PDB file of C-alpha atoms in Angstrom:
ATOM      1  CA  MET A   1     -35.353   9.312 -29.629  1.00  0.00           C
ATOM      2  CA  LEU A   2     -36.659   5.774 -29.424  1.00  0.00           C
ATOM      3  CA  LEU A   3     -33.920   4.797 -26.985  1.00  0.00           C
ATOM      4  CA  THR A   4     -34.922   7.409 -24.434  1.00  0.00           C
ATOM      5  CA  GLY A   5     -38.216   5.659 -23.774  1.00  0.00           C
ATOM      6  CA  CYS A   6     -36.400   2.984 -21.740  1.00  0.00           C
ATOM      7  CA  THR A   7     -35.304   5.331 -18.971  1.00  0.00           C
ATOM      8  CA  ASP A   8     -36.776   8.192 -17.026  1.00  0.00           C
ATOM      9  CA  GLY A   9     -33.915  10.488 -18.105  1.00  0.00           C
ATOM     10  CA  ARG A  10     -32.267  10.592 -14.666  1.00  0.00           C
ATOM     11  CA  PRO A  11     -28.796   9.095 -14.216  1.00  0.00           C
ATOM     12  CA  LYS A  12     -28.762   5.909 -12.234  1.00  0.00           C
ATOM     13  CA  ALA A  13     -27.103   6.291  -8.848  1.00  0.00           C
ATOM     14  CA  ALA A  14     -24.272   3.895  -8.143  1.00  0.00           C
ATOM     15  CA  ASP A  15     -24.314   1.859  -4.964  1.00  0.00           C
ATOM     16  CA  PRO A  16     -22.439   4.137  -2.505  1.00  0.00           C
ATOM     17  CA  ALA A  17     -20.964   1.182  -0.611  1.00  0.00           C
ATOM     18  CA  ILE A  18     -19.435  -0.234  -3.778  1.00  0.00           C
ATOM     19  CA  SER A  19     -18.012   3.074  -4.918  1.00  0.00           C
ATOM     20  CA  LEU A  20     -16.643   3.788  -1.418  1.00  0.00           C
ATOM     21  CA  GLU A  21     -14.999   0.372  -1.290  1.00  0.00           C
ATOM     22  CA  ARG A  22     -13.559   0.802  -4.776  1.00  0.00           C
ATOM     23  CA  ARG A  23     -12.154   4.236  -3.936  1.00  0.00           C
ATOM     24  CA  MET A  24     -10.655   2.928  -0.709  1.00  0.00           C
ATOM     25  CA  ARG A  25      -9.134  -0.072  -2.485  1.00  0.00           C
ATOM     26  CA  GLU A  26      -7.673   2.098  -5.250  1.00  0.00           C
ATOM     27  CA  ALA A  27      -6.099   4.430  -2.678  1.00  0.00           C
ATOM     28  CA  ALA A  28      -4.723   1.450  -0.740  1.00  0.00           C
ATOM     29  CA  VAL A  29      -3.257  -0.005  -3.947  1.00  0.00           C
ATOM     30  CA  ARG A  30      -1.594   3.325  -4.779  1.00  0.00           C
ATOM     31  CA  ASP A  31      -0.129   3.560  -1.275  1.00  0.00           C
ATOM     32  CA  SER A  32       1.172  -0.016  -1.398  1.00  0.00           C
ATOM     33  CA  ALA A  33       2.607   0.540  -4.885  1.00  0.00           C
ATOM     34  CA  ARG A  34       4.477   3.591  -3.577  1.00  0.00           C
ATOM     35  CA  LEU A  35       5.814   1.533  -0.692  1.00  0.00           C
ATOM     36  CA  LEU A  36       6.863  -1.146  -3.161  1.00  0.00           C
ATOM     37  CA  GLU A  37       8.743   1.535  -5.111  1.00  0.00           C
ATOM     38  CA  ARG A  38      10.418   2.567  -1.859  1.00  0.00           C
ATOM     39  CA  TYR A  39      11.591  -1.020  -1.314  1.00  0.00           C
ATOM     40  CA  ASP A  40      12.928  -1.125  -4.877  1.00  0.00           C
ATOM     41  CA  SER A  41      14.729   2.193  -4.448  1.00  0.00           C
ATOM     42  CA  THR A  42      16.255   1.092  -1.164  1.00  0.00           C
ATOM     43  CA  THR A  43      17.431  -2.205  -2.658  1.00  0.00           C
ATOM     44  CA  ALA A  44      18.903  -0.389  -5.671  1.00  0.00           C
ATOM     45  CA  ALA A  45      20.747   2.063  -3.425  1.00  0.00           C
ATOM     46  CA  HIS A  46      21.896  -0.651  -0.991  1.00  0.00           C
ATOM     47  CA  PRO A  47      22.270  -4.001  -2.790  1.00  0.00           C
ATOM     48  CA  ALA A  48      23.663  -5.593   0.382  1.00  0.00           C
ATOM     49  CA  LEU A  49      20.165  -5.239   1.914  1.00  0.00           C
ATOM     50  CA  ALA A  50      18.458  -7.137  -0.918  1.00  0.00           C
ATOM     51  CA  GLY A  51      18.292 -10.454   0.944  1.00  0.00           C
ATOM     52  CA  ARG A  52      16.879  -8.843   4.067  1.00  0.00           C
ATOM     53  CA  LEU A  53      14.305  -6.791   2.168  1.00  0.00           C
ATOM     54  CA  ALA A  54      13.188  -9.420  -0.374  1.00  0.00           C
ATOM     55  CA  PRO A  55      10.580 -11.182   1.822  1.00  0.00           C
ATOM     56  CA  LEU A  56       9.166  -7.860   3.056  1.00  0.00           C
ATOM     57  CA  ARG A  57       8.971  -6.525  -0.500  1.00  0.00           C
ATOM     58  CA  ALA A  58       7.220  -9.729  -1.591  1.00  0.00           C
ATOM     59  CA  ALA A  59       4.611  -9.219   1.132  1.00  0.00           C
ATOM     60  CA  VAL A  60       4.007  -5.633  -0.009  1.00  0.00           C
ATOM     61  CA  ALA A  61       3.629  -6.862  -3.604  1.00  0.00           C
ATOM     62  CA  ALA A  62       1.065  -9.390  -2.345  1.00  0.00           C
ATOM     63  CA  HIS A  63      -0.781  -6.531  -0.611  1.00  0.00           C
ATOM     64  CA  VAL A  64      -1.027  -4.696  -3.931  1.00  0.00           C
ATOM     65  CA  SER A  65      -2.649  -7.761  -5.488  1.00  0.00           C
ATOM     66  CA  ALA A  66      -4.950  -8.451  -2.542  1.00  0.00           C
ATOM     67  CA  LEU A  67      -6.148  -4.849  -2.329  1.00  0.00           C
ATOM     68  CA  SER A  68      -6.754  -4.431  -6.060  1.00  0.00           C
ATOM     69  CA  PRO A  69     -10.390  -3.900  -7.010  1.00  0.00           C
ATOM     70  CA  ALA A  70     -11.753  -7.133  -8.448  1.00  0.00           C
ATOM     71  CA  ALA A  71     -13.588  -5.541 -11.336  1.00  0.00           C
ATOM     72  CA  PRO A  72     -13.359  -6.568 -14.980  1.00  0.00           C
ATOM     73  CA  GLY A  73     -11.251  -4.112 -16.897  1.00  0.00           C
ATOM     74  CA  ALA A  74      -9.715  -2.631 -13.753  1.00  0.00           C
ATOM     75  CA  PRO A  75      -6.243  -1.295 -14.392  1.00  0.00           C
ATOM     76  CA  SER A  76      -3.489  -3.583 -13.223  1.00  0.00           C
ATOM     77  CA  PRO A  77      -1.696  -2.189 -10.177  1.00  0.00           C
ATOM     78  CA  SER A  78       1.749  -2.951 -11.523  1.00  0.00           C
ATOM     79  CA  ALA A  79       4.497  -1.048  -9.832  1.00  0.00           C
ATOM     80  CA  SER A  80       7.850  -0.575 -11.422  1.00  0.00           C
ATOM     81  CA  PRO A  81      10.901   0.726  -9.629  1.00  0.00           C
ATOM     82  CA  SER A  82      10.895   4.445 -10.288  1.00  0.00           C
ATOM     83  CA  GLY A  83      12.866   5.764  -7.372  1.00  0.00           C
ATOM     84  CA  GLY A  84       9.866   6.536  -5.189  1.00  0.00           C
ATOM     85  CA  THR A  85      10.301  10.270  -5.660  1.00  0.00           C
ATOM     86  CA  GLY A  86       7.058  11.134  -7.427  1.00  0.00           C
ATOM     87  CA  ALA A  87       4.037  12.830  -5.906  1.00  0.00           C
ATOM     88  CA  ALA A  88       3.285  10.327  -3.179  1.00  0.00           C
ATOM     89  CA  ALA A  89       1.930  10.041   0.304  1.00  0.00           C
ATOM     90  CA  PRO A  90       4.631  11.192   2.710  1.00  0.00           C
ATOM     91  CA  SER A  91       4.414   7.907   4.592  1.00  0.00           C
ATOM     92  CA  ALA A  92       5.308   5.811   1.560  1.00  0.00           C
ATOM     93  CA  SER A  93       7.914   7.839  -0.295  1.00  0.00           C
ATOM     94  CA  ALA A  94       9.755  10.626   1.396  1.00  0.00           C
ATOM     95  CA  GLY A  95      12.365  11.445  -1.214  1.00  0.00           C
ATOM     96  CA  PRO A  96      15.732   9.910  -1.955  1.00  0.00           C
ATOM     97  CA  VAL A  97      17.076   6.885  -0.115  1.00  0.00           C
ATOM     98  CA  PRO A  98      19.569   7.796   2.619  1.00  0.00           C
ATOM     99  CA  ALA A  99      23.215   7.012   1.834  1.00  0.00           C
ATOM    100  CA  LYS A 100      23.787   4.924   4.976  1.00  0.00           C
ATOM    101  CA  ALA A 101      22.176   1.483   5.050  1.00  0.00           C
ATOM    102  CA  GLU A 102      20.927   1.820   8.644  1.00  0.00           C
ATOM    103  CA  GLU A 103      19.318   5.176   7.846  1.00  0.00           C
ATOM    104  CA  ALA A 104      17.740   3.680   4.731  1.00  0.00           C
ATOM    105  CA  LEU A 105      16.227   0.897   6.857  1.00  0.00           C
ATOM    106  CA  THR A 106      14.936   3.488   9.318  1.00  0.00           C
ATOM    107  CA  ALA A 107      13.378   5.502   6.478  1.00  0.00           C
ATOM    108  CA  LEU A 108      11.735   2.353   5.121  1.00  0.00           C
ATOM    109  CA  ALA A 109      10.465   1.475   8.611  1.00  0.00           C
ATOM    110  CA  ASP A 110       9.042   4.995   8.937  1.00  0.00           C
ATOM    111  CA  ALA A 111       7.230   4.568   5.604  1.00  0.00           C
ATOM    112  CA  GLU A 112       5.829   1.219   6.748  1.00  0.00           C
ATOM    113  CA  ARG A 113       4.783   2.686  10.112  1.00  0.00           C
ATOM    114  CA  GLY A 114       3.033   5.660   8.527  1.00  0.00           C
ATOM    115  CA  LEU A 115       1.128   3.471   6.091  1.00  0.00           C
ATOM    116  CA  SER A 116       0.202   0.971   8.812  1.00  0.00           C
ATOM    117  CA  GLU A 117      -1.150   3.786  10.987  1.00  0.00           C
ATOM    118  CA  ALA A 118      -3.101   5.290   8.074  1.00  0.00           C
ATOM    119  CA  ARG A 119      -4.673   1.921   7.306  1.00  0.00           C
ATOM    120  CA  THR A 120      -5.640   1.466  10.932  1.00  0.00           C
ATOM    121  CA  ILE A 121      -7.417   4.826  10.824  1.00  0.00           C
ATOM    122  CA  ASP A 122      -9.165   3.863   7.558  1.00  0.00           C
ATOM    123  CA  LEU A 123     -10.724   0.819   9.243  1.00  0.00           C
ATOM    124  CA  ALA A 124     -13.459   2.959  10.788  1.00  0.00           C
ATOM    125  CA  GLY A 125     -14.976   3.910   7.440  1.00  0.00           C
ATOM    126  CA  ALA A 126     -14.318   0.738   5.469  1.00  0.00           C
ATOM    127  CA  PRO A 127     -16.914  -1.869   4.511  1.00  0.00           C
ATOM    128  CA  ALA A 128     -16.564  -5.067   6.571  1.00  0.00           C
ATOM    129  CA  GLU A 129     -14.563  -7.246   4.160  1.00  0.00           C
ATOM    130  CA  LEU A 130     -12.210  -4.419   3.239  1.00  0.00           C
ATOM    131  CA  ALA A 131     -11.804  -3.489   6.906  1.00  0.00           C
ATOM    132  CA  ARG A 132     -10.654  -7.023   7.686  1.00  0.00           C
ATOM    133  CA  LEU A 133      -8.168  -6.900   4.828  1.00  0.00           C
ATOM    134  CA  LEU A 134      -6.879  -3.465   5.834  1.00  0.00           C
ATOM    135  CA  ALA A 135      -6.462  -4.673   9.424  1.00  0.00           C
ATOM    136  CA  SER A 136      -4.393  -7.629   8.228  1.00  0.00           C
ATOM    137  CA  VAL A 137      -2.253  -5.456   5.971  1.00  0.00           C
ATOM    138  CA  ALA A 138      -1.766  -2.890   8.759  1.00  0.00           C
ATOM    139  CA  ALA A 139      -0.677  -5.660  11.138  1.00  0.00           C
ATOM    140  CA  CYS A 140       1.765  -6.948   8.540  1.00  0.00           C
ATOM    141  CA  GLY A 141       3.163  -3.428   8.190  1.00  0.00           C
ATOM    142  CA  ALA A 142       3.682  -3.262  11.950  1.00  0.00           C
ATOM    143  CA  VAL A 143       5.643  -6.518  11.795  1.00  0.00           C
ATOM    144  CA  HIS A 144       7.718  -5.085   8.949  1.00  0.00           C
ATOM    145  CA  VAL A 145       8.562  -2.085  11.133  1.00  0.00           C
ATOM    146  CA  TYR A 146       9.830  -4.446  13.825  1.00  0.00           C
ATOM    147  CA  LEU A 147      11.858  -6.479  11.334  1.00  0.00           C
ATOM    148  CA  LEU A 148      13.342  -3.365   9.756  1.00  0.00           C
ATOM    149  CA  THR A 149      14.348  -1.836  13.079  1.00  0.00           C
ATOM    150  CA  SER A 150      15.622  -4.978  14.831  1.00  0.00           C
ATOM    151  CA  THR A 151      19.204  -6.074  14.406  1.00  0.00           C
ATOM    152  CA  PRO A 152      19.354  -9.520  12.793  1.00  0.00           C
ATOM    153  CA  GLY A 153      21.248 -12.023  14.914  1.00  0.00           C
ATOM    154  CA  ALA A 154      21.433  -9.737  17.943  1.00  0.00           C
ATOM    155  CA  LYS A 155      20.648 -11.153  21.360  1.00  0.00           C
ATOM    156  CA  PRO A 156      17.644  -9.558  23.107  1.00  0.00           C
TER     157      PRO A 156
END
């Protein structure tokens, strides 16, 4: 009873900009973690692609870290290879990895493209700092699409 004298009894409203940014960051982390799982699944299914995919996977892992909410006690966005077949955004994990390496690269490029497009759309409602980060990550995803769909060593 004595403790209730310090407040007016109404719950304190959280800053809507902070909660919006946190929700957007958490969703972005989940999407990037799913994409990371897709890279892991593709590499597991096609070990010959590991060298080609390693730098792209590393960039996606960096996106997970960069997008993570910077709050004390926030859950770590660790992503372990789980096959990418769970309940996920269709752009990031669309089921099993195709049996042919070229089709697997195309599927991975499609996942990157879908996520890049979704992040570009999210820019409109994001707070300024997060919007800049999402724009950078979306641009990186677009580059990944190019790298996944181009033939290494081919002449233009």
